[in-house]
Coordinates of C-alpha atoms and ligand atoms in Angstrom, one line a residue:
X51 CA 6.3 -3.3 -4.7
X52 CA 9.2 -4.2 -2.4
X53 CA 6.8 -4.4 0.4
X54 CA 3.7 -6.5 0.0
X55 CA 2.1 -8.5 -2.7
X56 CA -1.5 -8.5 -3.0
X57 CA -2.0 -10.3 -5.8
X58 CA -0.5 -13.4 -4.5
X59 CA -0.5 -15.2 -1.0
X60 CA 3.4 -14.7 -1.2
X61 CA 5.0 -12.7 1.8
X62 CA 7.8 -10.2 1.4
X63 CA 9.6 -7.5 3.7
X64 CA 5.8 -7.4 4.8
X65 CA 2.8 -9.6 4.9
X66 CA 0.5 -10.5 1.8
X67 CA -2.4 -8.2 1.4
X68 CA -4.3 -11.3 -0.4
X69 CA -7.5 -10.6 1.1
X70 CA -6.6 -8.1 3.6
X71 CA -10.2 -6.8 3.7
X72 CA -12.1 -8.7 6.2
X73 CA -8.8 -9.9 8.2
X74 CA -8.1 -9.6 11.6
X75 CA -4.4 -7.7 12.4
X76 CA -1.5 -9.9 12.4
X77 CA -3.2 -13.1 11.4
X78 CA -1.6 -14.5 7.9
X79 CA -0.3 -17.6 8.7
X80 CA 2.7 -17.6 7.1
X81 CA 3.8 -14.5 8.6
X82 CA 3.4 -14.9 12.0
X83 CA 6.8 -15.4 12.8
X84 CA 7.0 -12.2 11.5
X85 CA 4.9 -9.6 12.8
X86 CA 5.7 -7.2 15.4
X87 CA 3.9 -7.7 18.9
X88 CA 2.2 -4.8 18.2
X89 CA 0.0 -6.3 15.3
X90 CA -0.3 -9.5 16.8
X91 CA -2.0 -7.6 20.2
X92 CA -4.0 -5.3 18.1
X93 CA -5.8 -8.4 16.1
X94 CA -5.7 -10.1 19.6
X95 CA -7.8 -7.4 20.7
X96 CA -10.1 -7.7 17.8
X97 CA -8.8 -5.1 15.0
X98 CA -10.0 -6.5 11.8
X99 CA -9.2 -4.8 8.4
X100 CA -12.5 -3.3 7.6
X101 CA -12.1 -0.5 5.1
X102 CA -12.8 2.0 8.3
X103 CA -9.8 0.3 9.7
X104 CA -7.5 0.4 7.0
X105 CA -7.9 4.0 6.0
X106 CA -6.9 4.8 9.2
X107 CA -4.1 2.7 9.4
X108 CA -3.0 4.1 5.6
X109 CA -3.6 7.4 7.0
X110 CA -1.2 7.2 10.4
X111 CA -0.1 3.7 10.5
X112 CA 1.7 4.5 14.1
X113 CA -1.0 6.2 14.8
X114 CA -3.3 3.1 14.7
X115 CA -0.9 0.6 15.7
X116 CA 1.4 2.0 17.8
X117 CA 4.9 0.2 18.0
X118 CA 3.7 -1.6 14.7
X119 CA 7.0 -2.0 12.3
X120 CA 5.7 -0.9 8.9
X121 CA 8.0 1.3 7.9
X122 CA 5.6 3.9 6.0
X123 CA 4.5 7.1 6.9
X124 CA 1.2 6.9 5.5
X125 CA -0.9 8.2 2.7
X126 CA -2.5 12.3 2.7
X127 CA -4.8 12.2 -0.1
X128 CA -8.4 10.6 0.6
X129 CA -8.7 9.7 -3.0
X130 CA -5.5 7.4 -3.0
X131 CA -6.7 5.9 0.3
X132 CA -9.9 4.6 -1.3
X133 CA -7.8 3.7 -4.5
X134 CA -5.5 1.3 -2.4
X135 CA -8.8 0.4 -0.7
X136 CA -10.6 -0.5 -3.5
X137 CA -7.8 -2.4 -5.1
X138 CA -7.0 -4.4 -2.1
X139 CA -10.6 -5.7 -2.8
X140 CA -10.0 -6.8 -6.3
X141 CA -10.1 -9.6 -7.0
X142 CA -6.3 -10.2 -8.3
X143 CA -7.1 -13.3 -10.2
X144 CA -7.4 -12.0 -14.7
Ligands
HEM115 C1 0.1 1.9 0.3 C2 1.1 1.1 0.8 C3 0.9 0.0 1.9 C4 -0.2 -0.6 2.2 C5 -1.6 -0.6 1.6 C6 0.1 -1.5 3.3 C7 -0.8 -2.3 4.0 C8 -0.5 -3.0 5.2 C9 -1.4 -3.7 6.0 C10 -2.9 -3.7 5.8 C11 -0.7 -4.3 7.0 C12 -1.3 -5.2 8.1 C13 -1.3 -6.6 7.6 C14 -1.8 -7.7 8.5 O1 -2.2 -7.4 9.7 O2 -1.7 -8.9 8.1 C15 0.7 -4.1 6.8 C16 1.7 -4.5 7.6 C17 3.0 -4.4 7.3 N1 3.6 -3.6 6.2 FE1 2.5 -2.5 4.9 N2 1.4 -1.4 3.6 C18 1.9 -0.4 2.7 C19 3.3 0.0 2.7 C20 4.3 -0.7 3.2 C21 5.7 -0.4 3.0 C22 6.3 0.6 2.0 C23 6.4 -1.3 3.7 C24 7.9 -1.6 3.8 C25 8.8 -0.6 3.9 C26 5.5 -2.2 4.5 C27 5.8 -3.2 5.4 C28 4.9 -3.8 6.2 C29 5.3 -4.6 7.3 C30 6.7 -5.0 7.7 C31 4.1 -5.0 8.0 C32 4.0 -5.8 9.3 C33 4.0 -4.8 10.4 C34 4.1 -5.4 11.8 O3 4.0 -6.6 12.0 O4 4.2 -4.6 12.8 N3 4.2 -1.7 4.1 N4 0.8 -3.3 5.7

């Protein structure tokens, strides 16, 4: 909640998720002044938030992107991974 919207293009402590799936690492606009130079180099190198992707980065998010400055330790439980997943492909608007 404090973290992200996804229902909106609006930014807070981190980027927003508004269509996340299908976007390459570190690349909303309005937070590139933002991002650690880890994300930027990892969508530089060509991560792209594919659902493979981001369940590994909701699983070990330092793991994935080493250096990144999310601070979250990550999610256990498979079925909550595809839940966030799955939401994050909603589409937000009623
Ligand atoms: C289930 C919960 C969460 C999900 C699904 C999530 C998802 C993501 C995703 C996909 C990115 C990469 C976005 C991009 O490349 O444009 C990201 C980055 C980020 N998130 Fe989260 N996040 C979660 C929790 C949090 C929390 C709790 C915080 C704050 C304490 C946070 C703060 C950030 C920040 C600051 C970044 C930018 C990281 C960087 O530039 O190194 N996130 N998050």
């Amino acid at each position: 909640m404090a973290c992200h919207d996804a229902a909106t293009d609006r930014d807070k402590v981190g980027p927003h998720l508004l269509g996340v799936v299908g976007r390459t690492a570190g690349s909303a606009e309005s937070f590139l002044g933002h991002y650690s130079e880890a994300m930027k180099s990892a969508g530089a190198a060509g991560l792209v938030w594919d659902e493979a992707n981001l369940a590994e980065y909701l699983k070990a998010p330092k793991l994935k992107v080493p250096s990144n400055k999310m601070a979250f330790g990550g999610l256990t439980n498979d079925d909550d991974i595809a839940n966030v997943i799955a939401y994050l492909k909603a589409d937000p608007k009623p």
